[in-house]
PDB file of C-alpha atoms and ligand atoms in Angstrom:
ATOM      1  CA  UNK A1117      20.947   4.626   6.458  1.00  0.00           C
ATOM      2  CA  UNK A1118      18.675   7.667   6.788  1.00  0.00           C
ATOM      3  CA  UNK A1119      15.150   7.873   8.170  1.00  0.00           C
ATOM      4  CA  UNK A1120      12.812   7.656   5.217  1.00  0.00           C
ATOM      5  CA  UNK A1121       9.090   7.590   4.459  1.00  0.00           C
ATOM      6  CA  UNK A1122       7.047   5.231   2.337  1.00  0.00           C
ATOM      7  CA  UNK A1123       3.401   4.912   1.368  1.00  0.00           C
ATOM      8  CA  UNK A1124       1.435   1.806   2.261  1.00  0.00           C
ATOM      9  CA  UNK A1125      -2.156   1.141   1.240  1.00  0.00           C
ATOM     10  CA  UNK A1126      -4.182  -1.421   3.140  1.00  0.00           C
ATOM     11  CA  UNK A1127      -6.167  -2.582   0.122  1.00  0.00           C
ATOM     12  CA  UNK A1128      -9.944  -3.265   0.048  1.00  0.00           C
ATOM     13  CA  UNK A1129      -9.428  -7.012   0.693  1.00  0.00           C
ATOM     14  CA  UNK A1130      -7.529  -6.148   3.897  1.00  0.00           C
ATOM     15  CA  UNK A1131     -10.387  -3.973   5.185  1.00  0.00           C
ATOM     16  CA  UNK A1132     -13.047  -6.499   4.036  1.00  0.00           C
ATOM     17  CA  UNK A1133     -11.322  -9.361   5.848  1.00  0.00           C
ATOM     18  CA  UNK A1134     -11.140  -7.255   9.047  1.00  0.00           C
ATOM     19  CA  UNK A1135      -7.372  -7.348   8.981  1.00  0.00           C
ATOM     20  CA  UNK A1136      -6.853  -3.576   9.215  1.00  0.00           C
ATOM     21  CA  UNK A1137      -5.810  -3.712  12.865  1.00  0.00           C
ATOM     22  CA  UNK A1138      -3.771  -6.893  12.517  1.00  0.00           C
ATOM     23  CA  UNK A1139      -1.781  -5.601   9.538  1.00  0.00           C
ATOM     24  CA  UNK A1140      -1.156  -2.244  11.239  1.00  0.00           C
ATOM     25  CA  UNK A1141      -0.025  -4.141  14.345  1.00  0.00           C
ATOM     26  CA  UNK A1142       2.477  -6.130  12.281  1.00  0.00           C
ATOM     27  CA  UNK A1143       3.723  -2.942  10.632  1.00  0.00           C
ATOM     28  CA  UNK A1144       4.225  -1.189  13.980  1.00  0.00           C
ATOM     29  CA  UNK A1145       5.791  -4.295  15.519  1.00  0.00           C
ATOM     30  CA  UNK A1146       8.330  -4.226  12.676  1.00  0.00           C
ATOM     31  CA  UNK A1147       9.428  -0.776  13.843  1.00  0.00           C
ATOM     32  CA  UNK A1148       7.550   1.532  11.499  1.00  0.00           C
ATOM     33  CA  UNK A1149       6.032   4.732  12.841  1.00  0.00           C
ATOM     34  CA  UNK A1150       2.532   5.491  11.567  1.00  0.00           C
ATOM     35  CA  UNK A1151       2.646   9.187  10.606  1.00  0.00           C
ATOM     36  CA  UNK A1152      -0.778   9.526   8.954  1.00  0.00           C
ATOM     37  CA  UNK A1153      -3.629   7.348   7.736  1.00  0.00           C
ATOM     38  CA  UNK A1154      -6.965   7.987   6.074  1.00  0.00           C
ATOM     39  CA  UNK A1155      -9.549   5.346   5.215  1.00  0.00           C
ATOM     40  CA  UNK A1156     -11.314   6.219   1.965  1.00  0.00           C
ATOM     41  CA  UNK A1157     -13.120   4.681  -0.986  1.00  0.00           C
ATOM     42  CA  UNK A1158     -11.258   5.485  -4.200  1.00  0.00           C
ATOM     43  CA  UNK A1159     -13.096   6.696  -7.280  1.00  0.00           C
ATOM     44  CA  UNK A1160     -12.117   5.058 -10.575  1.00  0.00           C
ATOM     45  CA  UNK A1161     -10.171   8.105 -11.637  1.00  0.00           C
ATOM     46  CA  UNK A1162      -8.227   8.240  -8.342  1.00  0.00           C
ATOM     47  CA  UNK A1163      -7.360   4.522  -8.596  1.00  0.00           C
ATOM     48  CA  UNK A1164      -6.419   4.896 -12.280  1.00  0.00           C
ATOM     49  CA  UNK A1165      -4.221   7.875 -11.425  1.00  0.00           C
ATOM     50  CA  UNK A1166      -2.442   5.962  -8.694  1.00  0.00           C
ATOM     51  CA  UNK A1167      -1.714   2.976 -10.949  1.00  0.00           C
ATOM     52  CA  UNK A1168      -1.157   5.085 -14.108  1.00  0.00           C
ATOM     53  CA  UNK A1169       2.133   3.283 -14.928  1.00  0.00           C
ATOM     54  CA  UNK A1170       0.142   0.054 -15.369  1.00  0.00           C
ATOM     55  CA  UNK A1171      -2.495   1.567 -17.707  1.00  0.00           C
ATOM     56  CA  UNK A1172      -1.467  -0.509 -20.728  1.00  0.00           C
ATOM     57  CA  UNK A1173      -1.162  -3.792 -18.796  1.00  0.00           C
ATOM     58  CA  UNK A1174      -3.830  -6.493 -19.319  1.00  0.00           C
ATOM     59  CA  UNK A1175      -4.707  -6.564 -15.601  1.00  0.00           C
ATOM     60  CA  UNK A1176      -5.302  -2.777 -15.361  1.00  0.00           C
ATOM     61  CA  UNK A1177      -9.112  -2.697 -15.452  1.00  0.00           C
ATOM     62  CA  UNK A1178      -9.330  -5.612 -12.990  1.00  0.00           C
ATOM     63  CA  UNK A1179      -6.886  -3.822 -10.729  1.00  0.00           C
ATOM     64  CA  UNK A1180      -9.016  -0.669 -10.803  1.00  0.00           C
ATOM     65  CA  UNK A1181     -12.194  -2.721 -10.189  1.00  0.00           C
ATOM     66  CA  UNK A1182     -10.535  -4.261  -7.136  1.00  0.00           C
ATOM     67  CA  UNK A1183      -9.069  -1.036  -5.750  1.00  0.00           C
ATOM     68  CA  UNK A1184     -12.494   0.644  -5.994  1.00  0.00           C
ATOM     69  CA  UNK A1185     -14.410  -2.355  -4.586  1.00  0.00           C
ATOM     70  CA  UNK A1186     -14.475  -0.967  -1.036  1.00  0.00           C
ATOM     71  CA  UNK A1187     -12.647   1.354   1.335  1.00  0.00           C
ATOM     72  CA  UNK A1188      -8.868   1.204   1.559  1.00  0.00           C
ATOM     73  CA  UNK A1189      -6.420   2.819   3.973  1.00  0.00           C
ATOM     74  CA  UNK A1190      -3.459   4.831   2.665  1.00  0.00           C
ATOM     75  CA  UNK A1191      -0.812   5.085   5.401  1.00  0.00           C
ATOM     76  CA  UNK A1192       2.366   7.172   5.657  1.00  0.00           C
ATOM     77  CA  UNK A1193       5.119   5.154   7.357  1.00  0.00           C
ATOM     78  CA  UNK A1194       8.516   6.189   8.652  1.00  0.00           C
ATOM     79  CA  UNK A1195      11.604   4.121   9.468  1.00  0.00           C
ATOM     80  CA  UNK A1196      15.235   3.834   8.546  1.00  0.00           C
ATOM     81  CA  UNK A1197      15.385   2.609   4.945  1.00  0.00           C
ATOM     82  CA  UNK A1198      11.563   2.503   4.969  1.00  0.00           C
ATOM     83  CA  UNK A1199      10.952   1.836   1.262  1.00  0.00           C
ATOM     84  CA  UNK A1200      13.022  -1.329   1.065  1.00  0.00           C
ATOM     85  CA  UNK A1201      12.269  -2.426   4.611  1.00  0.00           C
ATOM     86  CA  UNK A1202       8.533  -2.259   3.899  1.00  0.00           C
ATOM     87  CA  UNK A1203       8.806  -4.164   0.607  1.00  0.00           C
ATOM     88  CA  UNK A1204      10.661  -6.882   2.540  1.00  0.00           C
ATOM     89  CA  UNK A1205       7.962  -6.952   5.240  1.00  0.00           C
ATOM     90  CA  UNK A1206       5.103  -7.359   2.731  1.00  0.00           C
ATOM     91  CA  UNK A1207       6.804  -9.889   0.412  1.00  0.00           C
ATOM     92  CA  UNK A1208       6.466 -10.575  -3.306  1.00  0.00           C
ATOM     93  CA  UNK A1209       3.483  -9.314  -5.337  1.00  0.00           C
ATOM     94  CA  UNK A1210       2.204 -12.880  -5.770  1.00  0.00           C
ATOM     95  CA  UNK A1211       1.661 -14.456  -2.333  1.00  0.00           C
ATOM     96  CA  UNK A1212       2.589 -17.849  -3.808  1.00  0.00           C
ATOM     97  CA  UNK A1213       6.079 -16.439  -4.325  1.00  0.00           C
ATOM     98  CA  UNK A1214       6.286 -14.450  -1.088  1.00  0.00           C
ATOM     99  CA  UNK A1215       8.744 -15.450   1.654  1.00  0.00           C
ATOM    100  CA  UNK A1216       7.532 -17.135   4.839  1.00  0.00           C
ATOM    101  CA  UNK A1217       6.578 -14.630   7.531  1.00  0.00           C
ATOM    102  CA  UNK A1218       5.657 -11.831   5.132  1.00  0.00           C
ATOM    103  CA  UNK A1219       2.283 -10.113   5.278  1.00  0.00           C
ATOM    104  CA  UNK A1220       1.258 -11.153   1.765  1.00  0.00           C
ATOM    105  CA  UNK A1221       2.316 -14.763   2.397  1.00  0.00           C
ATOM    106  CA  UNK A1222       0.159 -14.866   5.517  1.00  0.00           C
ATOM    107  CA  UNK A1223      -2.941 -13.016   4.310  1.00  0.00           C
ATOM    108  CA  UNK A1224      -3.135 -12.507   0.541  1.00  0.00           C
ATOM    109  CA  UNK A1225      -5.353 -14.688  -1.661  1.00  0.00           C
ATOM    110  CA  UNK A1226      -3.652 -14.127  -5.018  1.00  0.00           C
ATOM    111  CA  UNK A1227      -1.543 -11.744  -7.092  1.00  0.00           C
ATOM    112  CA  UNK A1228      -4.480  -9.426  -7.757  1.00  0.00           C
ATOM    113  CA  UNK A1229      -5.861  -9.323  -4.217  1.00  0.00           C
ATOM    114  CA  UNK A1230      -2.671  -8.978  -2.225  1.00  0.00           C
ATOM    115  CA  UNK A1231      -3.694  -7.080   0.929  1.00  0.00           C
ATOM    116  CA  UNK A1232      -1.203  -4.231   0.844  1.00  0.00           C
ATOM    117  CA  UNK A1233       0.698  -1.816  -1.380  1.00  0.00           C
ATOM    118  CA  UNK A1234       4.193  -0.503  -0.726  1.00  0.00           C
ATOM    119  CA  UNK A1235       6.076   2.177  -2.700  1.00  0.00           C
ATOM    120  CA  UNK A1236       8.903   0.716  -4.787  1.00  0.00           C
ATOM    121  CA  UNK A1237      11.389   3.630  -4.708  1.00  0.00           C
ATOM    122  CA  UNK A1238      12.109   6.720  -2.634  1.00  0.00           C
ATOM    123  CA  UNK A1239      11.018   8.953  -5.499  1.00  0.00           C
ATOM    124  CA  UNK A1240       7.734   7.104  -5.989  1.00  0.00           C
ATOM    125  CA  UNK A1241       7.165   7.178  -2.221  1.00  0.00           C
ATOM    126  CA  UNK A1242       7.398  10.971  -2.260  1.00  0.00           C
ATOM    127  CA  UNK A1243       4.918  11.259  -5.137  1.00  0.00           C
ATOM    128  CA  UNK A1244       2.526   8.661  -3.692  1.00  0.00           C
ATOM    129  CA  UNK A1245       2.524  10.326  -0.258  1.00  0.00           C
ATOM    130  CA  UNK A1246       1.710  13.640  -1.950  1.00  0.00           C
ATOM    131  CA  UNK A1247      -1.046  11.911  -3.968  1.00  0.00           C
ATOM    132  CA  UNK A1248      -2.925  10.975  -0.785  1.00  0.00           C
ATOM    133  CA  UNK A1249      -1.645  13.423   1.816  1.00  0.00           C
ATOM    134  CA  UNK A1250      -1.459  16.958   0.469  1.00  0.00           C
ATOM    135  CA  UNK A1251      -0.646  20.162   2.308  1.00  0.00           C
ATOM    136  CA  UNK A1252      -1.768  19.958   5.947  1.00  0.00           C
ATOM    137  CA  UNK A1253      -2.881  16.303   5.743  1.00  0.00           C
ATOM    138  CA  UNK A1254      -0.056  14.951   7.892  1.00  0.00           C
ATOM    139  CA  UNK A1255      -0.420  15.924  11.575  1.00  0.00           C
ATOM    140  CA  UNK A1256       1.926  18.748  12.596  1.00  0.00           C
ATOM    141  CA  UNK A1257       4.168  16.705  14.918  1.00  0.00           C
ATOM    142  CA  UNK A1258       4.731  14.232  12.075  1.00  0.00           C
ATOM    143  CA  UNK A1259       5.116  16.684   9.215  1.00  0.00           C
TER     144      UNK A1259
HETATM  145  P1  LIG B2508       1.829  -2.644  -5.363  1.00  0.00           P
HETATM  146  O1  LIG B2508       2.257  -1.600  -6.368  1.00  0.00           O
HETATM  147  O2  LIG B2508       0.344  -2.779  -5.214  1.00  0.00           O
HETATM  148  O3  LIG B2508       2.547  -2.494  -4.052  1.00  0.00           O
HETATM  149  P2  LIG B2508       3.719  -4.464  -6.480  1.00  0.00           P
HETATM  150  O4  LIG B2508       4.624  -3.275  -6.558  1.00  0.00           O
HETATM  151  O5  LIG B2508       4.190  -5.658  -5.717  1.00  0.00           O
HETATM  152  O6  LIG B2508       2.320  -4.071  -5.885  1.00  0.00           O
HETATM  153  P3  LIG B2508       3.135  -4.033  -9.258  1.00  0.00           P
HETATM  154  O7  LIG B2508       3.912  -4.695 -10.336  1.00  0.00           O
HETATM  155  O8  LIG B2508       3.386  -2.592  -8.977  1.00  0.00           O
HETATM  156  O9  LIG B2508       3.324  -4.912  -7.935  1.00  0.00           O
HETATM  157  O10 LIG B2508       1.602  -4.251  -9.574  1.00  0.00           O
HETATM  158  C1  LIG B2508       0.618  -3.439  -8.952  1.00  0.00           C
HETATM  159  C2  LIG B2508      -0.552  -4.282  -8.553  1.00  0.00           C
HETATM  160  O11 LIG B2508      -1.189  -4.763  -9.726  1.00  0.00           O
HETATM  161  C3  LIG B2508      -0.202  -5.545  -7.764  1.00  0.00           C
HETATM  162  O12 LIG B2508      -0.103  -5.346  -6.383  1.00  0.00           O
HETATM  163  C4  LIG B2508      -1.384  -6.437  -8.077  1.00  0.00           C
HETATM  164  O13 LIG B2508      -2.487  -6.108  -7.257  1.00  0.00           O
HETATM  165  C5  LIG B2508      -1.703  -6.069  -9.510  1.00  0.00           C
HETATM  166  N1  LIG B2508      -1.048  -6.976 -10.431  1.00  0.00           N
HETATM  167  C6  LIG B2508       0.223  -6.946 -10.863  1.00  0.00           C
HETATM  168  N2  LIG B2508       0.477  -7.938 -11.726  1.00  0.00           N
HETATM  169  C7  LIG B2508      -0.673  -8.619 -11.851  1.00  0.00           C
HETATM  170  C8  LIG B2508      -1.079  -9.744 -12.608  1.00  0.00           C
HETATM  171  N3  LIG B2508      -0.245 -10.391 -13.415  1.00  0.00           N
HETATM  172  N4  LIG B2508      -2.359 -10.161 -12.472  1.00  0.00           N
HETATM  173  C9  LIG B2508      -3.219  -9.516 -11.671  1.00  0.00           C
HETATM  174  N5  LIG B2508      -2.910  -8.436 -10.939  1.00  0.00           N
HETATM  175  C10 LIG B2508      -1.658  -7.996 -11.018  1.00  0.00           C
HETATM  176 MG1  LIG B2509       4.072  -1.445  -7.391  1.00  0.00          MG
END
């Protein structure tokens, strides 16, 4: 299995609950290398662009409200098989359905406010990393 990158976002509930450090600690303890991170407050259009595939879903406007409700932290992560390994670490979208020991099981309140995002395919990871970390935004030794 090759070394791969994925995009995580520590969502606004994670930052608000002062879990930024704890969640990053769990991610690093699971063997991921943090390549880049950048706390920022998303505008509506940036959040809408990120979740464009969900535009027609009934939860879309609530999702955008939530993702713009405070600062979040996009993070570029690297590990063997990173995309799938990270999805396993965070658990199911709905914390009620997430496996024991996953980050969402331990910290998320509900399906809407679920602490962390993880890319769901290698192709999406590439696009999502580029969405937040353009040319020169990943430190040289990690680029
Ligand atoms: P993410 O893309 O944030 O990592 P995911 O891939 O597990 O989550 P998606 O199906 O891509 O889940 O949904 C994107 C986000 O939209 C979810 O993380 C959640 O915050 C929100 N969401 C999805 N389904 C619902 C729903 N039924 N009700 C409320 N919010 C939802
Ligand atoms: Mg998703």
